[in-house]
CSV table of C-alpha atoms and ligand atoms in Angstrom, one decimal:
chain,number,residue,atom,x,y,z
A,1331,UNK,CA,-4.9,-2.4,-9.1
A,1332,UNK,CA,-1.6,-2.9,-10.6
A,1333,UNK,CA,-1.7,-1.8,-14.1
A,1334,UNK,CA,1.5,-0.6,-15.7
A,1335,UNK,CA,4.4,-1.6,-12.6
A,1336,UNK,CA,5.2,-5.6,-12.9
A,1337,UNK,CA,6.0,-7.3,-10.1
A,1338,UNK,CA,9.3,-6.8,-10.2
A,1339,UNK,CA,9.1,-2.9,-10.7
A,1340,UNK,CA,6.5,-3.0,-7.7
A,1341,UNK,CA,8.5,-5.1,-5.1
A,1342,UNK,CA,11.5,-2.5,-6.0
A,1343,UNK,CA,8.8,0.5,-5.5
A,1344,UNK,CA,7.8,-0.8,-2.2
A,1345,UNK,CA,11.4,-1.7,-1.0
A,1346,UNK,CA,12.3,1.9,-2.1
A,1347,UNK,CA,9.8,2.4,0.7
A,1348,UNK,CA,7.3,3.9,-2.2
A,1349,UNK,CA,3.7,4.3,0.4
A,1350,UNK,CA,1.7,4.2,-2.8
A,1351,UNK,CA,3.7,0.9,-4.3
A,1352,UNK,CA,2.5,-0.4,-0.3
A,1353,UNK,CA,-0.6,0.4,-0.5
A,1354,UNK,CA,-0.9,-1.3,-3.9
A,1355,UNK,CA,1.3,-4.6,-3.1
A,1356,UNK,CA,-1.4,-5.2,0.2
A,1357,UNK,CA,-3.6,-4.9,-2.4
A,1358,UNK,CA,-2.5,-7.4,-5.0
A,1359,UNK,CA,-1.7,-10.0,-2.2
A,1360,UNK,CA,-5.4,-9.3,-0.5
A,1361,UNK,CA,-6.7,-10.1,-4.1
A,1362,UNK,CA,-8.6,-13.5,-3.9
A,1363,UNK,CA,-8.2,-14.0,-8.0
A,1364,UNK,CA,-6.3,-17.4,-8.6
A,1365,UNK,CA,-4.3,-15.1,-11.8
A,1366,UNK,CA,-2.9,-12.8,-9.0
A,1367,UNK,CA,-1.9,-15.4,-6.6
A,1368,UNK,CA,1.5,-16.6,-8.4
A,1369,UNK,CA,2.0,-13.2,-8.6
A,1370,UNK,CA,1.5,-12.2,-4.9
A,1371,UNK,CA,4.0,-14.9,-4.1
A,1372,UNK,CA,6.6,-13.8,-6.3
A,1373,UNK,CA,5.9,-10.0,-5.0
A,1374,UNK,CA,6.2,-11.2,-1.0
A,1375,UNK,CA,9.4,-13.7,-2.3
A,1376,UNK,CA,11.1,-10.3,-3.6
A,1377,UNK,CA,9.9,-8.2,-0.2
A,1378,UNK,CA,11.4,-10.9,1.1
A,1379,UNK,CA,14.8,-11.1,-0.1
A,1380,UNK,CA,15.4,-7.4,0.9
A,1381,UNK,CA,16.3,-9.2,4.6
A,1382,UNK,CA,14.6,-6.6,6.4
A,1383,UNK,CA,12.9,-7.3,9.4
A,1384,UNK,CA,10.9,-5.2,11.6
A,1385,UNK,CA,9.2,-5.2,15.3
A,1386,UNK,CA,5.8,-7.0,14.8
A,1387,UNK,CA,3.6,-6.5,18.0
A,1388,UNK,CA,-0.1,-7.8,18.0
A,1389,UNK,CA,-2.2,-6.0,20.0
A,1390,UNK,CA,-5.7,-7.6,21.3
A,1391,UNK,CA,-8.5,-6.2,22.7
A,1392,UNK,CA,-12.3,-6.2,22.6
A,1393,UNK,CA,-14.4,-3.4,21.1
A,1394,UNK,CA,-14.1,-0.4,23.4
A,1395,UNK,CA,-11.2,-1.0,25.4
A,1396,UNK,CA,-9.2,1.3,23.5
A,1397,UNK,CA,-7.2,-0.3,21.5
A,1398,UNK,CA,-7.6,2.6,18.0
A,1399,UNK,CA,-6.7,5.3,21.0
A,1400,UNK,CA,-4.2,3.4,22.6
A,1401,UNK,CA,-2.3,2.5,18.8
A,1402,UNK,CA,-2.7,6.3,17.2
A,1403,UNK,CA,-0.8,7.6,21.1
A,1404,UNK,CA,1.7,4.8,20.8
A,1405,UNK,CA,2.3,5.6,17.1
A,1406,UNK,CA,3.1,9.0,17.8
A,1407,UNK,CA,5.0,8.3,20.4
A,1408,UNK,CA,7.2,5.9,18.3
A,1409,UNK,CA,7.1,8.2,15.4
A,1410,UNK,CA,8.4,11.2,17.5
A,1411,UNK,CA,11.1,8.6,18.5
A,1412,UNK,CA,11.9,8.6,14.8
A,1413,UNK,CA,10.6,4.8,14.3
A,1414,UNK,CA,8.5,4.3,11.0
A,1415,UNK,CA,5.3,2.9,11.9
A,1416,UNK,CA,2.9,0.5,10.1
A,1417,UNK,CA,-0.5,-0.8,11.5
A,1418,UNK,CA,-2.5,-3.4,10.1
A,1419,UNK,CA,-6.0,-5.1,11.1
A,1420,UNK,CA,-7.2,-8.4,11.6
A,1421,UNK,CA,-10.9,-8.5,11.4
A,1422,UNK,CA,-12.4,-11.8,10.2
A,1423,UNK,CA,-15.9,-10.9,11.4
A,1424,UNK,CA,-16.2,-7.5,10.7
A,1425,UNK,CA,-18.2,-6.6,13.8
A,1426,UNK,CA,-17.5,-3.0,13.2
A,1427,UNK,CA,-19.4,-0.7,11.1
A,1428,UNK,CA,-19.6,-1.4,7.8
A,1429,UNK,CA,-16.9,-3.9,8.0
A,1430,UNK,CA,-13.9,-3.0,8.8
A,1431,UNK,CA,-12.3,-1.9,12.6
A,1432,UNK,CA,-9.6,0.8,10.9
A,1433,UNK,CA,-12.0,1.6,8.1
A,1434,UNK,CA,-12.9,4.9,10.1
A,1435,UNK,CA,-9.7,6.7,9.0
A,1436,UNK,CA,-10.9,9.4,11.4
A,1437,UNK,CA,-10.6,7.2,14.4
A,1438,UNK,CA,-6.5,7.6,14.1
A,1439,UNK,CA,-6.4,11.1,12.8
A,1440,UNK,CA,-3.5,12.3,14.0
A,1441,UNK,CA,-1.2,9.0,13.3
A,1442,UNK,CA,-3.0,8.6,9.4
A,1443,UNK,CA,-1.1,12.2,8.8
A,1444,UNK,CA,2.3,11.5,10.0
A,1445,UNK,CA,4.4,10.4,6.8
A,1446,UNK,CA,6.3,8.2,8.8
A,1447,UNK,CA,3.1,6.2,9.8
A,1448,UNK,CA,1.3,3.5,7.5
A,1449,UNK,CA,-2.3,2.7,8.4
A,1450,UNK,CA,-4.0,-0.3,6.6
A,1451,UNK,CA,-7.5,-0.8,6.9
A,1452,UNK,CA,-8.9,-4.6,6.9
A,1453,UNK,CA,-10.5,-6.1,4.4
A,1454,UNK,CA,-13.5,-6.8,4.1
A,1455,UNK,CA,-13.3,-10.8,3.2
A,1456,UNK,CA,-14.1,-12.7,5.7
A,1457,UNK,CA,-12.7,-16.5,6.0
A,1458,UNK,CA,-10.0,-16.7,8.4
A,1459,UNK,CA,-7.3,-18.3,6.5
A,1460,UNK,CA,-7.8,-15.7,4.0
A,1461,UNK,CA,-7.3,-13.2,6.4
A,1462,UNK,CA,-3.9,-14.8,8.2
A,1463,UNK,CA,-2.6,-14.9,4.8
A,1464,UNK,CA,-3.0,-11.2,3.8
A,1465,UNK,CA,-1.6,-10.5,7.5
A,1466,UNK,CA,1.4,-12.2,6.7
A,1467,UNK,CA,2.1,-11.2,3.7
A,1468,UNK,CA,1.1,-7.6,4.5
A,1469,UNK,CA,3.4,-7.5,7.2
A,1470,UNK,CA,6.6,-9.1,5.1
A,1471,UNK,CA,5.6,-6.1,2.3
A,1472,UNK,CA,5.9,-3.7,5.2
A,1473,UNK,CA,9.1,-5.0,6.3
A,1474,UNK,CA,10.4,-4.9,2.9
A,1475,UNK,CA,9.5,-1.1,3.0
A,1476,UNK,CA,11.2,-0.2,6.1
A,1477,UNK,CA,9.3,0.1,8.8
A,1478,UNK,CA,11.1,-0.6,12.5
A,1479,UNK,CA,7.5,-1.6,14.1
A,1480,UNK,CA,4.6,-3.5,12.4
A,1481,UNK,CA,1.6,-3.3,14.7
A,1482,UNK,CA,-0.9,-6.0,13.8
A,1483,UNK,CA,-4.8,-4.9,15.4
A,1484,UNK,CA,-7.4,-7.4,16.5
A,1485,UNK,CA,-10.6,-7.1,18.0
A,1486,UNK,CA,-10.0,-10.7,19.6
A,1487,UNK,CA,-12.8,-12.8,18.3
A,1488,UNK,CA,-12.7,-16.8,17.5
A,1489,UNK,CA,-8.8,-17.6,16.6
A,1490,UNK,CA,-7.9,-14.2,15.2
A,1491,UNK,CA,-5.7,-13.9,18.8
A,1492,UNK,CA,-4.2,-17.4,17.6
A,1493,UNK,CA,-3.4,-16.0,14.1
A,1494,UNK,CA,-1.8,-13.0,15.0
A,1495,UNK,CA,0.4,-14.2,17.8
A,1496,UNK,CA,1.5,-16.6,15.2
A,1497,UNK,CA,2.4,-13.7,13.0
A,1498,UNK,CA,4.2,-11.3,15.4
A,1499,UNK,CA,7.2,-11.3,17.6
A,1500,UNK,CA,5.2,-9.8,20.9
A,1501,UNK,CA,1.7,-10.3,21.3
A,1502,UNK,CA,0.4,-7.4,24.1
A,1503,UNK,CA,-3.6,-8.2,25.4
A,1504,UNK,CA,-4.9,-4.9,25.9
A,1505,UNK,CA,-7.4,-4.8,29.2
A,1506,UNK,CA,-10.4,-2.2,30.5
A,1507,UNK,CA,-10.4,-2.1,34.5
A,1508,UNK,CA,-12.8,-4.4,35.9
A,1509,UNK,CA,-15.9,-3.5,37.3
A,1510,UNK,CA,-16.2,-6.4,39.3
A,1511,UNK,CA,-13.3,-9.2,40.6
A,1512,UNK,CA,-13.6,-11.1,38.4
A,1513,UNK,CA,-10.7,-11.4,35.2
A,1514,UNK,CA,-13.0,-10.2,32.6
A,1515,UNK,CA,-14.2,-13.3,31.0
A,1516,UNK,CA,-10.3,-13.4,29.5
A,1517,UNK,CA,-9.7,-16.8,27.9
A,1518,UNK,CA,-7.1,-18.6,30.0
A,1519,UNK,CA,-5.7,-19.4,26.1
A,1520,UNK,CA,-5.6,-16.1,25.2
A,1521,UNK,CA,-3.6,-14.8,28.6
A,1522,UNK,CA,-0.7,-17.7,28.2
A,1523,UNK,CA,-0.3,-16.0,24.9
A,1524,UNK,CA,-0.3,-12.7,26.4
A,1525,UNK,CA,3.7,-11.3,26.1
A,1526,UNK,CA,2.4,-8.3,27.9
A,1527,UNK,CA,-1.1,-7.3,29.8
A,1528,UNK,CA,-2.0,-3.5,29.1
A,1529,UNK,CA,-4.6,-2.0,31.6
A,1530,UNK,CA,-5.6,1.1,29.8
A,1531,UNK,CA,-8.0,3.7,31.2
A,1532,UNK,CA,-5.6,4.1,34.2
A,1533,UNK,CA,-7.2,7.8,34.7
A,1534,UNK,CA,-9.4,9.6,36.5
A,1535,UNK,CA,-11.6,7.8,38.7
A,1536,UNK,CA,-11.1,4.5,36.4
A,1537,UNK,CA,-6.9,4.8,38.1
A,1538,UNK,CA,-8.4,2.5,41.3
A,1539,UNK,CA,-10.3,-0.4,39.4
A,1540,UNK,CA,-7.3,0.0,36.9
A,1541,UNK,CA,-4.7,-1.0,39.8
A,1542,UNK,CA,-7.0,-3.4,41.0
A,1543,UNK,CA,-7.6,-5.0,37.6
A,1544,UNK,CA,-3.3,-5.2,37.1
A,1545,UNK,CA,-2.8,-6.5,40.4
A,1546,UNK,CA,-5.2,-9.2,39.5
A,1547,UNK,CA,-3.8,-10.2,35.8
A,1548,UNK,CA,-0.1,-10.0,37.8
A,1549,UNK,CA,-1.5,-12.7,40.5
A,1550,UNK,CA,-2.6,-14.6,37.7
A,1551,UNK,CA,0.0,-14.6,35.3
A,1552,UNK,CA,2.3,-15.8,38.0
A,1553,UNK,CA,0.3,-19.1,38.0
A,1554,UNK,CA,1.0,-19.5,34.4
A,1555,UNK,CA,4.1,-21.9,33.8
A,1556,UNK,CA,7.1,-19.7,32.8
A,1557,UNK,CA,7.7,-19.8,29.3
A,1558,UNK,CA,11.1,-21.1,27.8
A,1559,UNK,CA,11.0,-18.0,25.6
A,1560,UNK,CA,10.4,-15.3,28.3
A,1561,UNK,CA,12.8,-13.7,31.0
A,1562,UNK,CA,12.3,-13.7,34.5
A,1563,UNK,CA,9.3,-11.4,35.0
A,1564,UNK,CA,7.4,-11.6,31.9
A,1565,UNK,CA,4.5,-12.2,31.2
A,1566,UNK,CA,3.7,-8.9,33.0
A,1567,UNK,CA,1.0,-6.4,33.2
A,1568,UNK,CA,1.1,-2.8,33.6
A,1569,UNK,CA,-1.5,0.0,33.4
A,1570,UNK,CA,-1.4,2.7,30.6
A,1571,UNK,CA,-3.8,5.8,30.1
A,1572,UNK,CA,-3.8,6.0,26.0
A,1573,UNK,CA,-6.3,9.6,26.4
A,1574,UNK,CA,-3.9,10.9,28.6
A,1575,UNK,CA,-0.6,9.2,27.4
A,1576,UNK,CA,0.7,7.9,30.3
A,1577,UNK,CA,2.7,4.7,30.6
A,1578,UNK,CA,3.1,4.3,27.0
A,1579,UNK,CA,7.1,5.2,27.2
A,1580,UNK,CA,7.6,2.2,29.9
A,1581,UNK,CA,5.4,-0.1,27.9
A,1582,UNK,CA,7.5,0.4,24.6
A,1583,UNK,CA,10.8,-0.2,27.7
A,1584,UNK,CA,9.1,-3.3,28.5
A,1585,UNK,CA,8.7,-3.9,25.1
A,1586,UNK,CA,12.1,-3.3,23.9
A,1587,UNK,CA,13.4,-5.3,26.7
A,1588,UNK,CA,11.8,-8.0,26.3
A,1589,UNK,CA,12.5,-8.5,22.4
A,1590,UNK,CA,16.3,-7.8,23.3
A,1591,UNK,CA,16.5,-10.9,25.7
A,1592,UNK,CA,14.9,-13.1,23.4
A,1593,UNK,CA,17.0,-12.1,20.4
A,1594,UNK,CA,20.3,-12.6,22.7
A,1595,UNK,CA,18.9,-15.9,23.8
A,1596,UNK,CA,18.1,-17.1,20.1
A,1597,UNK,CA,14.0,-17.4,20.8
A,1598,UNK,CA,13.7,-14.3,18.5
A,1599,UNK,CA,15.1,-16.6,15.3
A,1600,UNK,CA,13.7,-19.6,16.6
A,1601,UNK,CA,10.2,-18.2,16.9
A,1602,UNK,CA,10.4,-17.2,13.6
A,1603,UNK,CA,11.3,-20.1,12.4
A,1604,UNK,CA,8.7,-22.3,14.0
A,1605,UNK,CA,6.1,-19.8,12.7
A,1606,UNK,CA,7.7,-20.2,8.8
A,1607,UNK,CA,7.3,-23.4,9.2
A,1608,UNK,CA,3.2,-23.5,11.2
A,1609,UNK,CA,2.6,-21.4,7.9
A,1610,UNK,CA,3.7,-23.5,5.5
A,1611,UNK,CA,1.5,-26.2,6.6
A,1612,UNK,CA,-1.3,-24.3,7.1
A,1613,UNK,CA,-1.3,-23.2,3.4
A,1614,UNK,CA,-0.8,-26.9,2.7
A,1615,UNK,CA,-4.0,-27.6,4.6
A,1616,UNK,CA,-5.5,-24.5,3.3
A,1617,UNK,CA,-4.6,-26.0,-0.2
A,1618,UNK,CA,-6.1,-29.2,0.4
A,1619,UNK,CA,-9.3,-28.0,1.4
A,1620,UNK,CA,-9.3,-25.8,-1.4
A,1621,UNK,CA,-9.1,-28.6,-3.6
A,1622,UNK,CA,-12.2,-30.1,-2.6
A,1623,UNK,CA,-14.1,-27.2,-3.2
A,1624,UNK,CA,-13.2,-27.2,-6.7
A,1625,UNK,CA,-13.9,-30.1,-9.9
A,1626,UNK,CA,-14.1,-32.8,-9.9
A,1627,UNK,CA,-13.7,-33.4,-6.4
A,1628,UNK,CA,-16.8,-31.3,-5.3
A,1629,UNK,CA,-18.9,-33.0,-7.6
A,1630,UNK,CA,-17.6,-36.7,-6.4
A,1631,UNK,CA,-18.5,-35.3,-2.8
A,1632,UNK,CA,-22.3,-34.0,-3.8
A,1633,UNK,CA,-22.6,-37.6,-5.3
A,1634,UNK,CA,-20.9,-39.4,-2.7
A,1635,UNK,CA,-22.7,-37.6,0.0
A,1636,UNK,CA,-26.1,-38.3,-1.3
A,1637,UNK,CA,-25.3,-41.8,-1.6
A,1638,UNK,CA,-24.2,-41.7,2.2
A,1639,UNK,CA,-27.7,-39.9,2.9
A,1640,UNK,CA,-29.9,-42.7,1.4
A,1641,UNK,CA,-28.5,-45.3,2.8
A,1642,UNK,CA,-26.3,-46.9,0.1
A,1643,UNK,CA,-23.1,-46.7,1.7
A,1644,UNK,CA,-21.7,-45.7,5.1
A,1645,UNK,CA,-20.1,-42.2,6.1
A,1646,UNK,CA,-17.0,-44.1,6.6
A,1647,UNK,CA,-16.8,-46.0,4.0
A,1648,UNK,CA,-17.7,-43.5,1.6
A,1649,UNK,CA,-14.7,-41.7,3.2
A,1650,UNK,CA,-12.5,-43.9,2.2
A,1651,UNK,CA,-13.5,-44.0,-1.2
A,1652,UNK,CA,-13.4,-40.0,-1.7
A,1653,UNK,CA,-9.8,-40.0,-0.2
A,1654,UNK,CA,-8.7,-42.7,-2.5
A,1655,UNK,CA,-10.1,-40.8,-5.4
A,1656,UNK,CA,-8.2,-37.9,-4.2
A,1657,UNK,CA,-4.9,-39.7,-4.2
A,1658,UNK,CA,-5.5,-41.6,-7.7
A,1659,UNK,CA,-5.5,-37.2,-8.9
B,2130,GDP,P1,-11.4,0.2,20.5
B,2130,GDP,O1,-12.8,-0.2,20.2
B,2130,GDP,O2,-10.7,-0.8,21.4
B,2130,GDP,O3,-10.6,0.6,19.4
B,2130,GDP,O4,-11.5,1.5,21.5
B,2130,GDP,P2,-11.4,3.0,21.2
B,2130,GDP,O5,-10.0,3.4,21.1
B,2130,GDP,O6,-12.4,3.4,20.1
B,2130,GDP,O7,-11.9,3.6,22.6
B,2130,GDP,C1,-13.2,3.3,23.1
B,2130,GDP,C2,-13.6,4.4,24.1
B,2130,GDP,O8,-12.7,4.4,25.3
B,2130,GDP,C3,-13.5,5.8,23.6
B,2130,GDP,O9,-14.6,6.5,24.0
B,2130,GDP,C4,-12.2,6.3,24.1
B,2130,GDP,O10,-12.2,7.7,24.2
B,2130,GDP,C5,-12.1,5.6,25.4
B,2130,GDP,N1,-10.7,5.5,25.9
B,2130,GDP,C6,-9.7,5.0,25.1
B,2130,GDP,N2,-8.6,5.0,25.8
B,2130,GDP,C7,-8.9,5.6,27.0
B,2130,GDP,C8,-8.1,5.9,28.2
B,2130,GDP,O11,-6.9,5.8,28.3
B,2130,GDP,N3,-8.8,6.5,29.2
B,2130,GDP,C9,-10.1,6.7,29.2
B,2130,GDP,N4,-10.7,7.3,30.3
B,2130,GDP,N5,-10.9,6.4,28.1
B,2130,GDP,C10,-10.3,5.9,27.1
């Protein structure tokens, strides 16, 4: 908790790139206390204003496919390349142990130990506009303290997908090879907002299906509609081996090459800007329905609603009447 350090003195910490002053600014902004909201606003406002900007990748994947192995060879990888690394999780329903997917520091031992890395378990709260909020923020503090690459983690349940491809720059949809011929149950939703496929396992006598499995998502992605914000040739899928750390170098090229065109083409400022903007009415919404939870208007629903349950008045009309209340406020 922030005891002694103001905000002021901690945004200047973090921007001073300060891992403790990090650790403890994700903190204050995952904070659900109303007291330390103004505060987390004015701390992200500050990060903010420092004008730094880093790569944000999301990476998706279910449980298993590799994603904790895939992000600690990457990390090195980048960290060897002298990039600063941060990683961040998105985990609404905790489905892993005890809550939380990166809560098992062990899991990316080597990459937790490099100085130039930042791992950030997620938290255990649980409602999803909760969670994209802390993302967002989490991911402006890191900026602010100078990493080149954000990578944002999701185990790719319900909207978290949605929430983080509306947070980064690149969203990559990391794939096992398929048994069968089948694509893998994979959301048609979730593959048009694939920026990159990832086949991982590509070793050992998992290389066939592997192939197999990126020939398929290739055929398929060239059914999608291109994209305004893509070059010719992307979406694309390749095959990586994270356990034996092959294919990470041209997925990083792919990477790279793909945030270069769209920052020469002005998508990269655009996107940006159309996600400032699906953020700020999503906290409006979020706002409003907050609202209703609280006096008096969750006590003018309980009495409205049990009205509407015995009959007294409609659904609709008792609608009506809430929402009026609600503007009289
Ligand atoms: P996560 O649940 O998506 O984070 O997956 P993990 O990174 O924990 O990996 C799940 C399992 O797949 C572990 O047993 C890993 O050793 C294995 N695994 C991960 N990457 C590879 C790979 O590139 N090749 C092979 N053969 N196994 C892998």
């Amino acid at each position: 908790m922030v005891t002694a350090m103001n905000v002021q003195e901690l945004a200047t910490a973090v921007i001073a790139g300060d891992r403790r002053a990090l650790a403890r600014a994700i903190t204050r902004v995952e904070s659900g206390r109303a007291d330390h909201r103004a505060q987390a606003v004015e701390l992200v406002a500050l990060a903010r204003a420092s004008g730094r900007q880093a790569l944000r990748i999301g990476l998706s994947g279910t449980p298993g496919v590799g994603k904790s192995t895939f992000i600690e060879a990457f990390g090195m990888m980048l960290v060897a390349q002298g990039l600063r690394v941060a990683v961040l999780a998105v985990d609404p329903s905790s489905a892993r142990s005890g809550g939380s997917i990166l809560g098992d520091k062990t899991r990316m031992e080597r990459l937790s130990r490099e100085p130039e890395a930042f791992i950030r378990p997620s938290p255990s709260q649980a409602q999803m506009g909760g969670v994209a909020r802390r993302t967002r923020e989490a991911v402006a503090l890191c900026e602010a303290a100078g990493f080149d690459i954000v990578l944002v983690e999701t185990v790719g349940v319900g909207q978290s997908e949605t929430v983080v491809a509306e947070i980064c720059d690149l969203f990559i949809l990391l794939l096992a090879p398929a048994g069968g011929d089948e694509l893998q149950g994979v959301k048609r939703g979730i593959m048009e907002m694939a920026d990159l496929i990832l086949v991982n396992k590509a070793d050992g006598d998992l290389k066939p299906a592997a192939l197999r499995t990126m020939a398929d998502y290739s055929g398929a992605l060239r059914l999608l509609r291109r994209r305004p914000q893509d070059p010719e040739g992307f979406p694309k899928t390749t095959c990586v081996s994270a356990v034996q750390e092959t294919g990470l170098q041209s997925a990083w090229e792919e990477m790279q090459s793909l945030a270069a065109w769209r920052r020469n083409h002005g998508h990269w400022d655009s996107r940006r800007a159309q996600q400032a903007r699906h953020w700020f009415g999503e906290e409006v919404r979020q706002g409003l329905l907050s609202v209703l939870d609280r006096e008096p208007a969750r006590g003018l629903m309980a009495a409205l609603g049990a009205r509407v349950a015995a009959g007294e008045v409609s659904p609709e009309a008792a609608a009506l009447q809430m929402l009026s209340l609600l503007g009289r406020d």
